[in-house]
C-alpha cells in the first residue's frame, strides 16, 4: 500500500512516497520482518518515522518513534521487548524494517509505517501446522444394515488458523447426500490461540465395508497456501449375522488312518463367529471354541459328525455335517498251506499273504531285501536248501502311503544230505601233504565220515557249520595213490563223494620212483626182483674184497673197527629220526593252517 504527500518549502517542491507489501507470512514462534520503503526527489536530513500496531477492532498503538534527535520504542505494549527497527538510505530511497521476535498468534494484525505525514500498512499472517491426525475407533462395533453408528473420530491439535477435516472410504470422499453419513465437528481454541479440531463419523455400514479402507484428511493454511495431511488407513470391524456354517477336517490334510490325531473345525460366515456344538453319531463332544480334537483315532471314530451354530447377532441356528472315514489295515497273516513251516526238500508250497483293509491294497514279497513277487500268493517250486530262510510280506494302500504293514515267515527245508561239490584237494607247503575238503548241505545237519585207502590216517580235521551247510577239511599225506570217500549222513538219508588222490611228484630223483609206482602191479614186481638180485651180487663182491684185504693184513681186527661201524650205524639212525620229525612237523603245519611253533621259527 502506497501513499504520497506533496509539499513545498521556499526553495523547491518535493514528493514523498511510502510503500509496503500487502501481507507478510510467518510461522508461529519465528521472526517476522516487515519492510517499509519510502522515496522522494530529494532527501534532506533525517525524516520522522513511526510504527503502529492496529488491532482487528481498529485500535492503533504506537510501538516505535524516531526523528533526527531521538529514537524510542514505546513501553507498556506487547512489543516493547520483542521488536527492533533498522533504517537505511540509498540516494533518494530509504527503508525502515520492523523486526518482531517470537511471533505469537495475536501478532496477526495490521502494522502501519508513517514517514513524515505519509503512511502505508501491511497485514501480518501467522501460521501453525497442525499435529498428525489421530484416529480413535468407535466404542461399539457397528452392526450391518442398522442405523447410522459411530465409526471413528479424527482429531488434530495446535493448528492455526482452524483446519478442516474430511472423510474418505476407499479413496472416495464421503458425502452425507450419497453415503448416508453424518459428521459431528468440534473446534476448540486454547488460551494461546491455537485450535483443536475433532470430527466424528457416523455411518450406516454394509457387509462390504468390512474390507473397506477408511481415513481422514486435514486441510490447513500455511506459508505458500493450502496444504493437506492424511491419517493412517484403518479398517472397521463389523457385526453381521451368520448365514452359512461349514464343517471340515482341519488336519491331517490327507485320508485319515488309525492312530492319527484328527482336528474337525466348524466355521461360519458371520461376525462374530457363532457358538458351536459338535456331535458324533448323536453323541455330544467336547468343544474347543470352534473345533474338536480326536487323538489316536480308530475305526470306531468313523461316522457322522454334526456341527450346530448359534448366532450371536440374531440368535439363529444353522447346522452342517460330514462323514468321517477312519481307514485301517489289520495285521498281516501268512499261511503256507500246512500245519508246519518245516518243509521237505523238493516239495512245492504256496505262501498266502492277507490283511483286511478299508482301502484297496497291493502285496509285495521280499527275501533278503530283494523283491520276489507282486501279489498275495508266492509259489515256491522244488524247494532247495538255498530257498530256506525268512520271507517278508508287505501290504500297503497305494492311495494312503502311510497305511502299510508287514509280516514274515521262516521256511525250514529238511532233507537228506546233498553234496555241494566233489572232494577238493589243496596242496600244502609240506612236500607230501594235502588238505581235502568236503562240503555238504542238509537238514538236520549231517555227520561227515572220511574213508581212506592205503592205510592212510587223518593228520588233522577242521569242521565249520551254518544253518544248512557243513564243511569238513582234513589233512593227509599224499605219498601214494589214495582212494578217498566222504560220506554224509543224517536221519533222512546219506550222500557220498569219491576221489582218487595221486601222490605229489617231487622234482628230485624220487620222481622216478613215484612215477614207477603208478605202473601196473606185474611190472612193479619184476623191477623189485631185479633190484634185489643186483644188491645181493654187490654184497657178495663187497664181502670178497673185504676178505681179501683182511688176509693181506690191510684191515686191522679189533674193537676200534667195531666201534667205527657202530658209530656209522648210529649216525644213520639219527639222520632218519630227524627226517621223520621234520615230516611230522610239516604235516601238523598243514592241519593247523600253516602255524609254526616258536622253536620252528
Coordinates of N, CA and C in Angstrom, one line a residue, residues 38 45-52 62-74 84-89 95-97 114-117:
X38 N 10.4 4.0 1.4 CA 10.0 5.4 1.1 C 11.0 6.0 0.2
X45 N 18.2 15.6 5.1 CA 18.3 15.4 6.5 C 17.5 14.2 6.9
X46 N 17.3 14.0 8.2 CA 16.6 12.9 8.8 C 15.1 13.2 8.8
X47 N 14.3 12.1 8.5 CA 12.9 12.2 8.4 C 12.3 11.6 9.7
X48 N 11.0 11.9 9.9 CA 10.3 11.4 11.1 C 9.7 10.0 10.6
X49 N 10.0 8.9 11.4 CA 9.5 7.6 11.1 C 8.8 7.1 12.4
X50 N 7.6 6.6 12.2 CA 6.8 6.0 13.3 C 6.2 4.6 12.9
X51 N 6.0 3.7 13.8 CA 5.4 2.4 13.6 C 4.2 2.3 14.6
X52 N 3.1 1.7 14.0 CA 1.9 1.5 14.8 C 1.4 0.1 14.6
X62 N 0.9 3.0 19.2 CA 2.3 3.4 18.7 C 3.3 2.5 19.4
X63 N 4.1 1.9 18.5 CA 5.1 1.0 19.2 C 6.6 1.5 18.9
X64 N 6.7 2.5 18.0 CA 8.1 3.0 17.7 C 8.0 4.4 17.2
X65 N 9.1 5.3 17.6 CA 9.2 6.7 17.1 C 10.6 7.0 16.9
X66 N 10.9 7.8 15.8 CA 12.3 8.2 15.5 C 12.2 9.5 14.7
X67 N 13.0 10.5 15.1 CA 13.3 11.7 14.3 C 14.7 12.0 14.3
X68 N 15.1 13.2 13.9 CA 16.6 13.4 13.8 C 17.3 13.5 15.1
X69 N 16.5 13.6 16.2 CA 17.1 13.8 17.5 C 16.9 12.5 18.4
X70 N 15.9 11.8 18.3 CA 15.6 10.7 19.3 C 15.0 9.5 18.5
X71 N 15.2 8.3 19.1 CA 14.6 7.1 18.7 C 14.1 6.3 19.9
X72 N 12.8 6.0 19.9 CA 12.1 5.5 21.1 C 11.3 4.3 20.7
X73 N 11.4 3.1 21.5 CA 10.5 2.0 21.4 C 9.5 2.2 22.5
X74 N 8.2 2.3 22.2 CA 7.1 2.6 23.2 C 7.1 1.5 24.2
X84 N 12.7 -4.7 16.9 CA 13.8 -3.9 16.6 C 13.5 -3.2 15.2
X85 N 14.0 -2.0 15.0 CA 13.8 -1.3 13.8 C 15.1 -0.8 13.3
X86 N 15.3 -1.1 12.0 CA 16.6 -0.7 11.3 C 16.2 0.2 10.2
X87 N 17.2 1.1 9.9 CA 17.0 2.1 8.8 C 18.2 2.1 7.9
X88 N 17.8 2.5 6.6 CA 18.9 2.7 5.6 C 18.5 3.7 4.6
X89 N 19.4 4.4 4.0 CA 19.2 5.4 2.9 C 20.2 5.1 1.8
X95 N 14.7 3.0 3.8 CA 13.9 1.9 4.2 C 13.9 1.9 5.8
X96 N 12.8 1.4 6.3 CA 12.7 1.1 7.7 C 12.1 -0.3 7.9
X97 N 12.8 -1.2 8.6 CA 12.4 -2.6 8.7 C 12.1 -2.9 10.2
X114 N 4.6 5.1 9.2 CA 4.4 6.5 8.9 C 5.7 7.2 8.7
X115 N 6.0 7.8 7.6 CA 7.2 8.6 7.3 C 6.7 10.1 7.1
X116 N 7.2 11.0 7.9 CA 6.7 12.3 7.9 C 5.2 12.2 8.2
X117 N 4.4 12.7 7.2 CA 3.0 12.6 7.3 C 2.4 11.5 6.5

